[in-house]
mmCIF file of C-alpha atoms in Angstrom:
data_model
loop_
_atom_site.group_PDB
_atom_site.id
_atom_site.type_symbol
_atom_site.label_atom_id
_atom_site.label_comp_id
_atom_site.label_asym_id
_atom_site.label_seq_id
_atom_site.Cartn_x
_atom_site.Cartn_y
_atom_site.Cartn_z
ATOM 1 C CA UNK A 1 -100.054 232.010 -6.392
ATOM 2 C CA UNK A 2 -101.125 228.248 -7.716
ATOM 3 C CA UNK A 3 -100.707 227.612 -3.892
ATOM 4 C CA UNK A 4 -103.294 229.427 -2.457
ATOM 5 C CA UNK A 5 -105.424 228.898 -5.954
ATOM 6 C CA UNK A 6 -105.265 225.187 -5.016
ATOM 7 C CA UNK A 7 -106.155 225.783 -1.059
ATOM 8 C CA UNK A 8 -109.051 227.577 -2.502
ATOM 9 C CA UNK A 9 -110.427 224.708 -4.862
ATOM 10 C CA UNK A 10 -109.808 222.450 -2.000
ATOM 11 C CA UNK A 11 -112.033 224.713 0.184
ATOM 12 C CA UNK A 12 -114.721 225.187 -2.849
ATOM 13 C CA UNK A 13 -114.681 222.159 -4.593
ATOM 14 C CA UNK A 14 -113.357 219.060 -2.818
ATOM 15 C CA UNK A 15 -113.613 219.658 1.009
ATOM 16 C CA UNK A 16 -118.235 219.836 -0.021
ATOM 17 C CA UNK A 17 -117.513 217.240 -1.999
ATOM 18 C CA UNK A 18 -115.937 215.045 0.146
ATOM 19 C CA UNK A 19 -118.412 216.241 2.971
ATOM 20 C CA UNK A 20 -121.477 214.868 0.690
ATOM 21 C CA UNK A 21 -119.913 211.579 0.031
ATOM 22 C CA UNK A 22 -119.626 211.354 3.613
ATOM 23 C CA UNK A 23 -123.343 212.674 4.212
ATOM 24 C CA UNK A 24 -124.293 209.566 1.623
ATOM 25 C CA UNK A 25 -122.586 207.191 3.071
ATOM 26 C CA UNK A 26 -123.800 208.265 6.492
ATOM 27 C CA UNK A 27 -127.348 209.486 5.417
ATOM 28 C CA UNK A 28 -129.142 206.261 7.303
ATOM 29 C CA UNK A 29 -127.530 207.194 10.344
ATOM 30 C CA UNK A 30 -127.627 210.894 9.601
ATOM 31 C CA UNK A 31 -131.363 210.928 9.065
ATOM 32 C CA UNK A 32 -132.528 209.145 12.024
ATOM 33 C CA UNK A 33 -132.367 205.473 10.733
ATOM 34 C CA UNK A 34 -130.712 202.685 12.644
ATOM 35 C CA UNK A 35 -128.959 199.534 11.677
ATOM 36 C CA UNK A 36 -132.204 198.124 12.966
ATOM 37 C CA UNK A 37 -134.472 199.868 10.951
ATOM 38 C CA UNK A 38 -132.468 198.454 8.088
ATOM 39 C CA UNK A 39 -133.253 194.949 9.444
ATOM 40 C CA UNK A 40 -136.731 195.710 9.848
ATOM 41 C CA UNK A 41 -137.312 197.433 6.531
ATOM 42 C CA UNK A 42 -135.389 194.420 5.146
ATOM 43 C CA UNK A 43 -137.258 191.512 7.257
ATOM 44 C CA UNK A 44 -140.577 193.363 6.527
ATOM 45 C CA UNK A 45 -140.261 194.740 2.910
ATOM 46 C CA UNK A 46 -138.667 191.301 1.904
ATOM 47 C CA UNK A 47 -141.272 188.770 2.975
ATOM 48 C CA UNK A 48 -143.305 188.582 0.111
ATOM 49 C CA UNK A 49 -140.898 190.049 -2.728
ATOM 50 C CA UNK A 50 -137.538 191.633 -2.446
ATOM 51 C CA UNK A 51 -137.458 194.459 -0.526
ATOM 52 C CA UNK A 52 -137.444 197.264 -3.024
ATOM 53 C CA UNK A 53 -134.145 199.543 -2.435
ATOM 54 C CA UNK A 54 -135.607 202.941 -0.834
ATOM 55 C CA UNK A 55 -133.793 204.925 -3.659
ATOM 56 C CA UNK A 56 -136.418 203.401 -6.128
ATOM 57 C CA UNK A 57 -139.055 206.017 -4.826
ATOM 58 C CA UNK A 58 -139.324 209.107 -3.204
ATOM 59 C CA UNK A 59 -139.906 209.793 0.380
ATOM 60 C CA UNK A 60 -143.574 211.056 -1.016
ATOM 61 C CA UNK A 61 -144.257 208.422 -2.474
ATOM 62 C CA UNK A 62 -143.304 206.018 0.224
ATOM 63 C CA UNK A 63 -145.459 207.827 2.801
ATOM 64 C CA UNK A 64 -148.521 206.858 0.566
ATOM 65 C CA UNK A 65 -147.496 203.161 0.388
ATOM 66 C CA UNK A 66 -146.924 203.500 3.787
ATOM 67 C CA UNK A 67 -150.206 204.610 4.429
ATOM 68 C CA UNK A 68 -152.350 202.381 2.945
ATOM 69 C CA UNK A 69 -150.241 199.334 3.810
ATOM 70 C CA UNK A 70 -153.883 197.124 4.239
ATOM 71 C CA UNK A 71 -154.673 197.615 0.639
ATOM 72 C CA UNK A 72 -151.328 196.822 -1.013
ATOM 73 C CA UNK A 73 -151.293 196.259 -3.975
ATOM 74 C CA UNK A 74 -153.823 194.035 -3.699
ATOM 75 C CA UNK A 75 -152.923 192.422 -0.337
ATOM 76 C CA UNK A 76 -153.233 193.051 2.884
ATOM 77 C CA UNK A 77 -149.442 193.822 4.639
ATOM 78 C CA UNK A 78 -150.812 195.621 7.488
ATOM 79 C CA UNK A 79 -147.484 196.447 10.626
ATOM 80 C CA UNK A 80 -147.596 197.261 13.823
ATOM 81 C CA UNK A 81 -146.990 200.893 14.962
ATOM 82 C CA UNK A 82 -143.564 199.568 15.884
ATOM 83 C CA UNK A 83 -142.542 198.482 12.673
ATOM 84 C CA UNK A 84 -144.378 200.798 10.289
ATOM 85 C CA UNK A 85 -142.081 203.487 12.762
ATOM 86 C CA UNK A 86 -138.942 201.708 11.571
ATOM 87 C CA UNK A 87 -139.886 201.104 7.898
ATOM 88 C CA UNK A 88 -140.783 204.514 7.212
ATOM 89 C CA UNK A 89 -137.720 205.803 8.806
ATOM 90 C CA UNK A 90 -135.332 204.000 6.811
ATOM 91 C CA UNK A 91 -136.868 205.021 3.579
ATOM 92 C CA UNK A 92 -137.166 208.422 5.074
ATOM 93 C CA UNK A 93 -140.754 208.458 5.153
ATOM 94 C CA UNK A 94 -143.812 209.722 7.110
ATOM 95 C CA UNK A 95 -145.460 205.997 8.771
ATOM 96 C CA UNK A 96 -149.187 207.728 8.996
ATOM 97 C CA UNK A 97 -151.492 208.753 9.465
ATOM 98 C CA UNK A 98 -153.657 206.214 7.330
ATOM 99 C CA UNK A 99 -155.275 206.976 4.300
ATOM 100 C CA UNK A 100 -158.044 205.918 2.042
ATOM 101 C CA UNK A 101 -156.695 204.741 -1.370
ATOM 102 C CA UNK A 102 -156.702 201.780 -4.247
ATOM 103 C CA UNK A 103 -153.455 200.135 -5.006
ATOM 104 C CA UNK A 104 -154.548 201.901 -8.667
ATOM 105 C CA UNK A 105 -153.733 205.641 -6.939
ATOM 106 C CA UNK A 106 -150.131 204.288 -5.430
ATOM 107 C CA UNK A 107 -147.440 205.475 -6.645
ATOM 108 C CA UNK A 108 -145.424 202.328 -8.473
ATOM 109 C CA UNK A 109 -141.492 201.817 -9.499
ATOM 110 C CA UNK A 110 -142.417 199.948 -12.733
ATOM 111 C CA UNK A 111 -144.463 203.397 -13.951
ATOM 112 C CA UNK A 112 -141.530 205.389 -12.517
ATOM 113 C CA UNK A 113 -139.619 207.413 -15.769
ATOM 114 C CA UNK A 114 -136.110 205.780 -14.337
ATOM 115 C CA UNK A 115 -137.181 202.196 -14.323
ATOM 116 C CA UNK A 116 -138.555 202.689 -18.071
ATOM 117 C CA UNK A 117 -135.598 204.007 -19.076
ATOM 118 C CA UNK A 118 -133.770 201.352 -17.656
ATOM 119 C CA UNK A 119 -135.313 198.270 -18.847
ATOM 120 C CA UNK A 120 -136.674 200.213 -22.391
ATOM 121 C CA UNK A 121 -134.595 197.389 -24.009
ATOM 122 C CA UNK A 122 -136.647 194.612 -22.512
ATOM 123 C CA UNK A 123 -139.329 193.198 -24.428
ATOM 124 C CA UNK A 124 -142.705 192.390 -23.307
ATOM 125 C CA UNK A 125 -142.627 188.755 -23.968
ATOM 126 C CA UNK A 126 -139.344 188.846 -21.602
ATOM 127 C CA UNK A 127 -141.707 189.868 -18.573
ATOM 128 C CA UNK A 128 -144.305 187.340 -19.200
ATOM 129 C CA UNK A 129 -141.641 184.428 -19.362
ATOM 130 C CA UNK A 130 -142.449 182.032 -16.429
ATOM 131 C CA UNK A 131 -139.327 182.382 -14.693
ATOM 132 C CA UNK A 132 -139.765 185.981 -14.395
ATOM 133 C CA UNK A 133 -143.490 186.075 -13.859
ATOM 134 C CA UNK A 134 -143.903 190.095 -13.904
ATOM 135 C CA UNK A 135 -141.574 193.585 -13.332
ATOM 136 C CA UNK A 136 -141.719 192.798 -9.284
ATOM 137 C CA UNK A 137 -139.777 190.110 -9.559
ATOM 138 C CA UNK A 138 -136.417 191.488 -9.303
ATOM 139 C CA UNK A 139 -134.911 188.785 -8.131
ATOM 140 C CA UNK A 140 -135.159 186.836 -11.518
ATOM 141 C CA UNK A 141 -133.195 188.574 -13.686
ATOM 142 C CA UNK A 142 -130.953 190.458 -10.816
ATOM 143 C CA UNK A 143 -129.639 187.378 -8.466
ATOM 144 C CA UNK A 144 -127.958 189.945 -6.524
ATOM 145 C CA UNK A 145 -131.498 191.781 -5.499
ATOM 146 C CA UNK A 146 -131.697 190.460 -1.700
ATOM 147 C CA UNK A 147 -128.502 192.046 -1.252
ATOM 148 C CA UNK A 148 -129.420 195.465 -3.250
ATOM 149 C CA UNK A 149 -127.054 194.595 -6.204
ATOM 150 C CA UNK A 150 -128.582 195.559 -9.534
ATOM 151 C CA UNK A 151 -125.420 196.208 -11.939
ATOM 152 C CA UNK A 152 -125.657 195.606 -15.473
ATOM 153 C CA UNK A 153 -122.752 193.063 -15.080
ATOM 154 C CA UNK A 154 -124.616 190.877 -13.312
ATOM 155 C CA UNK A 155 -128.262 190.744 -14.958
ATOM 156 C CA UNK A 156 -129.379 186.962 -15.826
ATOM 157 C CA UNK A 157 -132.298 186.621 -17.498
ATOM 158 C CA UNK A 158 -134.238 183.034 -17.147
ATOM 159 C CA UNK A 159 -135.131 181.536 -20.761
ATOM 160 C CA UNK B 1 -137.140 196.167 43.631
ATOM 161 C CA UNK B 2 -135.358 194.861 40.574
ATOM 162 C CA UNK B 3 -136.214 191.063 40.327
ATOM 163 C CA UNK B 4 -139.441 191.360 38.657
ATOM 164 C CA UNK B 5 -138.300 193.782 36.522
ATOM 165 C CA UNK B 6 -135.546 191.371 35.493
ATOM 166 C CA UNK B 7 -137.987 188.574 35.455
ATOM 167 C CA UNK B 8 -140.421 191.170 33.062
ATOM 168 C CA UNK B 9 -137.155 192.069 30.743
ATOM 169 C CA UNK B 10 -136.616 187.895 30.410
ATOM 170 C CA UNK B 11 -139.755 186.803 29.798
ATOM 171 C CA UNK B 12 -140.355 189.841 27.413
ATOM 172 C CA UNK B 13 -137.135 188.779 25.491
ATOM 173 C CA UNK B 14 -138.155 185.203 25.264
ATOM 174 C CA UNK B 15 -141.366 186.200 23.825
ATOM 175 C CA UNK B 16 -139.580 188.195 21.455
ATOM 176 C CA UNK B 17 -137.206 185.986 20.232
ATOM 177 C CA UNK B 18 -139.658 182.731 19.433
ATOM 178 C CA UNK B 19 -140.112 180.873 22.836
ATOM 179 C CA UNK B 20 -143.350 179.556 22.020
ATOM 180 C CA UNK B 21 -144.148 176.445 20.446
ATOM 181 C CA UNK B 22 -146.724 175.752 17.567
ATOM 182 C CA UNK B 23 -148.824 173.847 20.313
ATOM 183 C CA UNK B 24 -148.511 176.614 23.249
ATOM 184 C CA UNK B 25 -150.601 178.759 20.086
ATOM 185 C CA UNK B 26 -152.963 175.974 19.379
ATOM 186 C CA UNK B 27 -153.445 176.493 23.145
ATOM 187 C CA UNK B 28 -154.277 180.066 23.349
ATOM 188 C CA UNK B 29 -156.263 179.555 20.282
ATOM 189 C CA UNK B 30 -158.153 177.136 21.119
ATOM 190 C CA UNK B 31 -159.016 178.106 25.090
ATOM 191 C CA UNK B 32 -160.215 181.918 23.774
ATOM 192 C CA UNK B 33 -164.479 181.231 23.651
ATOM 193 C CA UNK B 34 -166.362 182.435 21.176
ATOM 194 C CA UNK B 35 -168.961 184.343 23.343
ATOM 195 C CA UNK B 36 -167.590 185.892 26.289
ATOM 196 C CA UNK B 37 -168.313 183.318 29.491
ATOM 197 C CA UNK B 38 -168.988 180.166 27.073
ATOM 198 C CA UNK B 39 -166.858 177.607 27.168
ATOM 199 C CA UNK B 40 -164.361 177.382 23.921
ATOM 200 C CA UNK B 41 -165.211 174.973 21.193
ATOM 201 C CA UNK B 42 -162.393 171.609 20.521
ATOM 202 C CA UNK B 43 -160.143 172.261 17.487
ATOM 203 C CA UNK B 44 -160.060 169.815 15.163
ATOM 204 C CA UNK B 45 -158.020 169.045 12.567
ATOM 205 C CA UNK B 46 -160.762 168.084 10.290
ATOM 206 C CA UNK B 47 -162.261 171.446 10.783
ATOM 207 C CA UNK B 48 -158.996 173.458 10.256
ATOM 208 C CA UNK B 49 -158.544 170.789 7.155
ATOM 209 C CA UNK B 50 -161.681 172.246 5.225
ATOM 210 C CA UNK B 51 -160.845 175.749 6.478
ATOM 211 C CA UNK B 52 -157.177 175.521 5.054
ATOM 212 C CA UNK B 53 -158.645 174.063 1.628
ATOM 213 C CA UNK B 54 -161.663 175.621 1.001
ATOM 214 C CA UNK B 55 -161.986 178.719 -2.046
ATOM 215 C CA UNK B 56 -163.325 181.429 0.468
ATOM 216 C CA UNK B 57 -163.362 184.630 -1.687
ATOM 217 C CA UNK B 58 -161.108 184.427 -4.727
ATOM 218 C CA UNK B 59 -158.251 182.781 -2.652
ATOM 219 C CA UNK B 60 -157.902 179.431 -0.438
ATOM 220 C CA UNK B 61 -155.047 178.906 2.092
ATOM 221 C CA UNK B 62 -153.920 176.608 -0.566
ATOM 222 C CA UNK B 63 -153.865 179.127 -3.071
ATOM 223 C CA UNK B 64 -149.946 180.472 -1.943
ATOM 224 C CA UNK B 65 -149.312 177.703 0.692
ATOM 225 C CA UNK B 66 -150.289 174.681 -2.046
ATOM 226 C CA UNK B 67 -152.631 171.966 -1.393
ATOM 227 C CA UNK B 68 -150.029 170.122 0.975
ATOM 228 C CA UNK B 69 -148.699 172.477 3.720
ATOM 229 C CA UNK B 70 -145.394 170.630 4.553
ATOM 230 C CA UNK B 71 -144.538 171.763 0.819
ATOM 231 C CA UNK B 72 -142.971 175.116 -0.401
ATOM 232 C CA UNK B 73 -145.321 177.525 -1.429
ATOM 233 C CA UNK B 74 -145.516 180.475 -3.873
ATOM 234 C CA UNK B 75 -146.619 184.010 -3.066
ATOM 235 C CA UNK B 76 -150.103 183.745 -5.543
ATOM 236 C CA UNK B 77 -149.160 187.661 -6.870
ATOM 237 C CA UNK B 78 -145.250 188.114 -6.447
ATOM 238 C CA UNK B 79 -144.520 183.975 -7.196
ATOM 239 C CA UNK B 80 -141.640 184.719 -4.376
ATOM 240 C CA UNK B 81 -141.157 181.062 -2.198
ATOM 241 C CA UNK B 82 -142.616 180.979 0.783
ATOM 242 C CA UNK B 83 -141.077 178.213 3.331
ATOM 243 C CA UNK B 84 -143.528 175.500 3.981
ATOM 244 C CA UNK B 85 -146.360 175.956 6.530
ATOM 245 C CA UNK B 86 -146.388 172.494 8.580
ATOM 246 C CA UNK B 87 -144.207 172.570 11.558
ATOM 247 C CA UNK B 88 -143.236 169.075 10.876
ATOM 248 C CA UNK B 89 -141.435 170.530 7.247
ATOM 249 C CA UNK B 90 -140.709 173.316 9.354
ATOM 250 C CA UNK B 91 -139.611 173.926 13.128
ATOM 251 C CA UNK B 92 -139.668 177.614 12.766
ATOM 252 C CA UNK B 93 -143.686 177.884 12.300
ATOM 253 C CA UNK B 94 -145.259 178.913 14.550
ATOM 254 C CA UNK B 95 -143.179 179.739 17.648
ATOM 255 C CA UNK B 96 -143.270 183.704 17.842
ATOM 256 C CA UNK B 97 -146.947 184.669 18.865
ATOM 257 C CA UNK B 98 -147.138 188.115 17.351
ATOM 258 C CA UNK B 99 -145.356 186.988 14.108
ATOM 259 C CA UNK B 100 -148.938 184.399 13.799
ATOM 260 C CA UNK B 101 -151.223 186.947 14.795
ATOM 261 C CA UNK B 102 -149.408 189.021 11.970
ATOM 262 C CA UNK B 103 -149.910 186.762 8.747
ATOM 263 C CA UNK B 104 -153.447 185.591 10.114
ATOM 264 C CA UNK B 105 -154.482 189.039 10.230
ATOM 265 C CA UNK B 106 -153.181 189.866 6.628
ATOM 266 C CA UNK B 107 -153.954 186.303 5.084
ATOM 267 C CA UNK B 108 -157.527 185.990 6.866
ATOM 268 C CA UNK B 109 -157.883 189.709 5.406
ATOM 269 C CA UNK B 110 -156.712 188.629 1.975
ATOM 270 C CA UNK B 111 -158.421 185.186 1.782
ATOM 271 C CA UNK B 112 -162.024 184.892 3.714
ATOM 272 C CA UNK B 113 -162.482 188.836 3.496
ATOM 273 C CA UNK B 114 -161.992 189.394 7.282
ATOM 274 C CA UNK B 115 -160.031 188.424 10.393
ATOM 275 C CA UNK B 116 -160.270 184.825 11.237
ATOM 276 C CA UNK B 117 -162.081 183.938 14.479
ATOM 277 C CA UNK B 118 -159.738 182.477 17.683
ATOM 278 C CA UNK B 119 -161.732 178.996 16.712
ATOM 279 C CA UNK B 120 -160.748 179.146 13.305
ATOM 280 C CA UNK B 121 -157.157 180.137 14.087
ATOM 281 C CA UNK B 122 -157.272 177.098 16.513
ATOM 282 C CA UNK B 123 -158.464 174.856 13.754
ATOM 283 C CA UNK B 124 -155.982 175.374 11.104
ATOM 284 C CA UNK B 125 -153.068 175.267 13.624
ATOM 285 C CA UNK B 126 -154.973 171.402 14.642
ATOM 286 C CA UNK B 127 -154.753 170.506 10.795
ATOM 287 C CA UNK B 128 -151.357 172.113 10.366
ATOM 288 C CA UNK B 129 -150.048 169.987 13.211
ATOM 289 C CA UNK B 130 -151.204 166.953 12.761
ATOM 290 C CA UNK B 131 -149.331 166.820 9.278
ATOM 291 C CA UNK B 132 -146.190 164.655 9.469
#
């Protein structure tokens, strides 16, 4: 009977995948994040470039930036125990315990396969414009950055 | 029972939120001594002046913050603006203790290779203030 065949897709195909939209949309909350965290991760991540969206690494790979937060990169962007807790549970990642490391054995988004793939198209002399300064600057060529929006629509890249 | 816990939970907030003010800092800076029992040595804002300039390592103060402090800086690696330093240019400097202690720790780290003494925190805040 097409009735029951279409109760039965509903309970195969669209009731899971309705329940993982949901589960998405939720996750923060889901996994143990708060609104807070958010803010913190936001406030914290965001002080001296744009916060990097948590989707742009994995969890692994986060715990080891995590860890080694006095050697970033080159900088030192030591948190408190406080913080650390709420940054790492946003980006669903372990906050310690620390570890010794370089900034040349963390993990990196420009190195990652998906951000090659994305920006493949963009030539080196593009990077080393002024106005864009280097790949961390996300903010230069995607205005919407601070607020996690990095569409194709809306790319502007500085002369 | 509950008053002082009340009183705790205010004062707690306040200190949370920003209650100091950039010379209550210059005031715990500059009353911590250098050896335990001595008394604490006068900031100065010519002191904190050739503190803020000087190349310590590869960095100076100036290096992100620009040779005038009530200006807008420029993160040295990420070029991201950083709101000017001087709480003339800026009210918000310098009122929330632990957010101070937080960027002296990382900056001192970054810039002179280690934390910054109480006397030296004292000093810049001197020089920073005295800007108008």
């Amino acid at each position: 009977m097409p009735d029951s065949r279409l109760r039965h897709r509903f309970r195969t195909v669209a009731r899971p995948a309705a329940m993982l939209v949901l589960l998405m949309a939720f996750q923060e909350e889901v996994l143990g994040a708060s609104p807070s965290d958010k803010e913190t991760w936001r406030a914290e991540c965001g002080s001296c470039h744009v916060a990097f969206p948590a989707n742009a690494l994995k969890p692994n790979d986060w715990t080891l930036i995590l860890a080694a937060l006095d050697r970033h990169y080159g900088v030192d962007a030591s948190l408190d125990a406080r913080d650390l807790a709420a940054v790492a549970a946003y980006l669903q990642a372990q906050p310690g315990p620390e570890r010794p490391g370089s900034a040349a054995t963390l993990p990196r988004i420009t190195t990652s396969r998906w951000f090659r793939e994305e920006h493949g198209e963009v030539p080196q002399s593009t990077w080393q414009r002024p106005g864009v300064k280097g790949a961390a600057n996300c903010a230069a060529c995607h205005p919407g950055a601070e607020s996690g929006r990095f569409d194709e629509d809306s790319i502007r890249i500085p002369k | 029972m509950q008053r002082p816990i009340v009183l705790l939970l205010t004062v707690l907030a306040a200190s949370a939120a920003g209650a100091e003010t950039a010379t209550d800092l210059l005031n715990t800076y500059g009353s911590q001594p250098v050896v335990k029992g001595a008394t604490a040595p006068v900031p100065t804002a010519a002191a904190g002046d050739r503190f803020f300039h000087a190349r310590h390592k590869d960095w100076s103060c100036a290096s992100c913050h620009t040779g005038d402090p009530r200006a807008e800086g420029r993160h040295a690696v990420t070029g991201k603006p950083i709101a000017p330093l001087a709480p003339a240019a800026n009210p918000r400097r310098f009122t929330d203790f632990a957010k101070a202690e937080k960027w002296f720790k990382r900056n001192c780290n970054d810039v002179v290779g280690r934390e910054c003494t109480a006397s030296e925190k004292a000093d810049v805040l001197a020089y920073l203030i005295s800007l108008h």
